[in-house]
Amino acid sequence: MSMQEDEDFLTSEEARKRLNVSSRTLERYVRDGLLKKYRRRVGREVYYKQSEVEDLLRIHPVEDIEDR
């Protein structure tokens, strides 16, 4: 999917850090339909809508580091 300019996007690394997951888990979220990938018209970098990442966090909150 192409990117809309009025949306805020996160890189794969930023999305992984925000969700506190591995790249493999992030790919599973895409495969399972929990997140969508977006790309610029040129380039190979994958992006994720910040709003979709935040929605996923509300559904599956990141555990506090102290809870581990």
N, CA and C of each residue as an Amber inpcrd file, in Angstrom:
protein
   204
   0.8410000  -1.1770000   0.0000000   0.0000000   0.0000000   0.0000000
   0.8850000   1.2390000   0.0000000   0.4370000   2.2710000  -0.6500000
   1.2090000   3.5050000  -0.6480000   0.8540000   4.3430000   0.5760000
   1.7040000   5.3100000   0.8500000   1.5580000   6.1040000   2.0690000
   0.7770000   7.3810000   1.7890000  -0.0920000   7.7510000   2.7060000
  -0.7930000   9.0210000   2.6360000   0.0610000  10.0640000   3.3470000
   0.1540000  11.2380000   2.7680000   1.0510000  12.2500000   3.3220000
   0.5430000  12.8870000   4.6040000  -0.7530000  12.8230000   4.8770000
  -1.2790000  13.4690000   6.0740000  -1.2710000  12.5510000   7.2940000
  -0.7490000  11.3580000   7.1550000  -0.6770000  10.3930000   8.2580000
   0.7340000  10.3790000   8.8390000   0.8450000  10.0260000  10.1230000
   2.1480000   9.8310000  10.7520000   2.5100000   8.3590000  10.6460000
   3.7310000   8.0870000  10.2110000   4.1910000   6.7190000  10.0210000
   5.4260000   6.4420000  10.8600000   5.6010000   5.1730000  11.1950000
   6.7730000   4.6990000  11.9200000   7.5400000   3.7480000  11.0180000
   8.8650000   3.7600000  11.1320000   9.6580000   2.7570000  10.4340000
   9.4500000   1.4090000  11.1240000   9.9300000   0.3560000  10.5060000
   9.8360000  -0.9680000  11.1280000  10.5170000  -0.9740000  12.4890000
  11.6900000  -0.3680000  12.5580000  12.4240000  -0.3300000  13.8310000
  11.6460000   0.4360000  14.8990000  11.0730000   1.5710000  14.5270000
  10.2960000   2.3570000  15.4880000   9.0610000   1.5940000  15.9600000
   8.3920000   0.9160000  15.0350000   7.1990000   0.1380000  15.3950000
   7.5710000  -1.0140000  16.3240000   8.6780000  -1.7040000  16.0250000
   9.1280000  -2.8120000  16.8880000   9.4270000  -2.3130000  18.2930000
  10.1190000  -1.1840000  18.3850000  10.4570000  -0.6370000  19.7040000
   9.2040000  -0.2050000  20.4550000   8.2720000   0.4310000  19.7550000
   7.0400000   0.9090000  20.4070000   6.2170000  -0.2650000  20.9150000
   6.1600000  -1.3500000  20.1270000   5.3850000  -2.5260000  20.5100000
   6.1760000  -3.4850000  21.3940000   7.4930000  -3.2630000  21.4810000
   8.3750000  -4.1270000  22.2660000   8.3270000  -5.5680000  21.7620000
   8.4790000  -5.7090000  20.4250000   8.4360000  -7.0270000  19.7990000
   9.6100000  -7.1810000  18.8400000   9.8590000  -8.4090000  18.4320000
  10.9010000  -8.7000000  17.4540000  10.3770000  -8.4380000  16.0440000
  11.2880000  -8.4170000  15.0810000  10.8640000  -8.2390000  13.6890000
   9.9980000  -9.4120000  13.2400000  10.2830000 -10.5780000  13.7460000
   9.4800000 -11.7620000  13.4130000   8.0340000 -11.6090000  13.9110000
   7.8700000 -11.1110000  15.1280000   6.5310000 -10.8920000  15.6800000
   5.8080000  -9.8020000  14.9010000   6.5210000  -8.7480000  14.5250000
   5.9140000  -7.6800000  13.7320000   5.3930000  -8.2380000  12.4050000
   6.1680000  -9.0940000  11.7640000   5.7260000  -9.7340000  10.5190000
   4.5070000 -10.6210000  10.7580000   4.4690000 -11.2920000  11.8970000
   3.3060000 -12.1260000  12.2210000   2.0590000 -11.2670000  12.3890000
   2.2050000 -10.1010000  13.0160000   1.0710000  -9.1800000  13.1540000
   0.5230000  -8.7930000  11.7800000   1.4170000  -8.5670000  10.8170000
   0.9910000  -8.2290000   9.4560000   0.2890000  -9.4260000   8.8300000
   0.8890000 -10.5890000   8.9440000   0.3070000 -11.8100000   8.3650000
  -1.0630000 -12.1180000   8.9630000  -1.2240000 -11.8580000  10.2630000
  -2.4890000 -12.1320000  10.9510000  -3.5160000 -11.0140000  10.7780000
  -3.1270000  -9.9410000  10.0800000  -4.0640000  -8.8510000   9.8150000
  -4.1960000  -7.8340000  10.9330000  -3.2870000  -7.8720000  11.9060000
  -3.3410000  -6.9110000  13.0100000  -2.7280000  -5.5660000  12.6330000
  -1.7980000  -5.5710000  11.6900000  -1.1600000  -4.3520000  11.1860000
  -1.0670000  -4.4470000   9.6700000  -0.9600000  -3.2820000   9.0250000
  -0.7400000  -3.2230000   7.5810000   0.6180000  -2.5890000   7.3200000
   1.2870000  -3.0620000   6.2570000   2.5470000  -2.4820000   5.8130000
   2.2510000  -1.3900000   4.7950000   3.0680000  -0.3590000   4.8050000
   2.9720000   0.7060000   3.8130000   4.3660000   0.9690000   3.2730000
   4.4450000   1.3710000   2.0160000   5.7280000   1.6930000   1.3870000
   5.6120000   3.0270000   0.6630000   6.7460000   3.7000000   0.5610000
   6.8040000   4.9070000  -0.2680000   6.8010000   4.4450000  -1.7240000
   6.5140000   5.3440000  -2.6100000   6.5000000   4.9740000  -4.0350000
   7.8820000   4.4990000  -4.4920000   8.9190000   5.0550000  -3.9040000
  10.2850000   4.6700000  -4.2430000  10.9560000   4.1660000  -2.9730000
  11.6990000   3.0920000  -3.0900000  12.4250000   2.5700000  -1.9390000
  11.8090000   1.2940000  -1.3950000  12.5670000   0.6470000  -0.5270000
  12.1490000  -0.6480000  -0.0060000  11.7260000  -0.6040000   1.4520000
  11.9340000   0.5110000   2.1190000  11.6070000   0.6110000   3.5420000
  10.1140000   0.4060000   3.7630000   9.8000000  -0.3280000   4.8210000
   8.4100000  -0.5880000   5.2050000   8.0520000   0.3450000   6.3490000
   6.8340000   0.8510000   6.3150000   6.3410000   1.7530000   7.3540000
   5.0210000   1.2330000   7.9010000   4.6820000   1.7110000   9.0840000
   3.4260000   1.3490000   9.7450000   2.7640000   2.6300000  10.2190000
   1.4420000   2.7120000  10.0800000   0.7300000   3.8940000  10.5630000
   0.8430000   3.9480000  12.0780000   1.2270000   5.1060000  12.5740000
   1.3530000   5.2680000  14.0220000   0.0140000   5.0060000  14.7030000
  -1.0780000   5.4440000  14.0920000  -2.4040000   5.2440000  14.6980000
  -2.7420000   3.7590000  14.8130000  -2.3320000   2.9540000  13.8250000
  -2.6000000   1.5150000  13.8780000  -1.7440000   0.8370000  14.9370000
  -0.5020000   1.2960000  15.0930000   0.3750000   0.7570000  16.1390000
  -0.2090000   1.0880000  17.5110000  -0.6760000   2.3160000  17.6840000
  -1.2750000   2.7120000  18.9640000  -2.5520000   1.9220000  19.2450000
  -3.3610000   1.6740000  18.2130000  -4.5690000   0.8560000  18.3870000
  -4.2010000  -0.5520000  18.8460000  -3.1610000  -1.1160000  18.2450000
  -2.7170000  -2.4550000  18.6270000  -2.2260000  -2.4660000  20.0720000
  -1.5640000  -1.3980000  20.4890000  -1.1010000  -1.3040000  21.8790000
  -2.2690000  -1.2930000  22.8630000  -3.3630000  -0.6780000  22.4710000
  -4.5360000  -0.6630000  23.3540000  -5.1260000  -2.0670000  23.4900000
  -5.0630000  -2.8330000  22.4170000  -5.5940000  -4.1990000  22.4320000
  -4.6330000  -5.1370000  23.1610000  -3.3380000  -4.9910000  22.8780000
  -2.2930000  -5.8410000  23.4610000  -1.2420000  -4.9460000  24.1070000
  -1.4870000  -4.4450000  25.3240000  -0.5350000  -3.5230000  25.9600000
   0.8360000  -4.1650000  26.1790000   1.8650000  -3.3410000  26.0630000
   3.2330000  -3.7870000  26.3250000   3.3890000  -3.9260000  27.8300000
   3.9630000  -5.0530000  28.2540000   4.2060000  -5.2590000  29.6820000
   5.2670000  -4.2810000  30.1570000   5.1100000  -3.7960000  31.3560000
   6.1490000  -2.9580000  31.9380000   7.3990000  -3.8010000  32.1230000
   8.5400000  -3.1810000  31.9580000   9.8060000  -3.9020000  32.1020000
   9.9090000  -4.5300000  33.4880000   9.3970000  -3.8580000  34.4970000
   9.4650000  -4.3860000  35.8610000   8.6200000  -5.6460000  36.0330000
   7.6150000  -5.8510000  35.1860000   6.7470000  -7.0250000  35.2860000
   7.3810000  -8.2790000  34.7130000   8.5030000  -8.1450000  34.0560000
   9.1310000  -9.3090000  33.4060000   9.8710000 -10.1590000  34.3870000
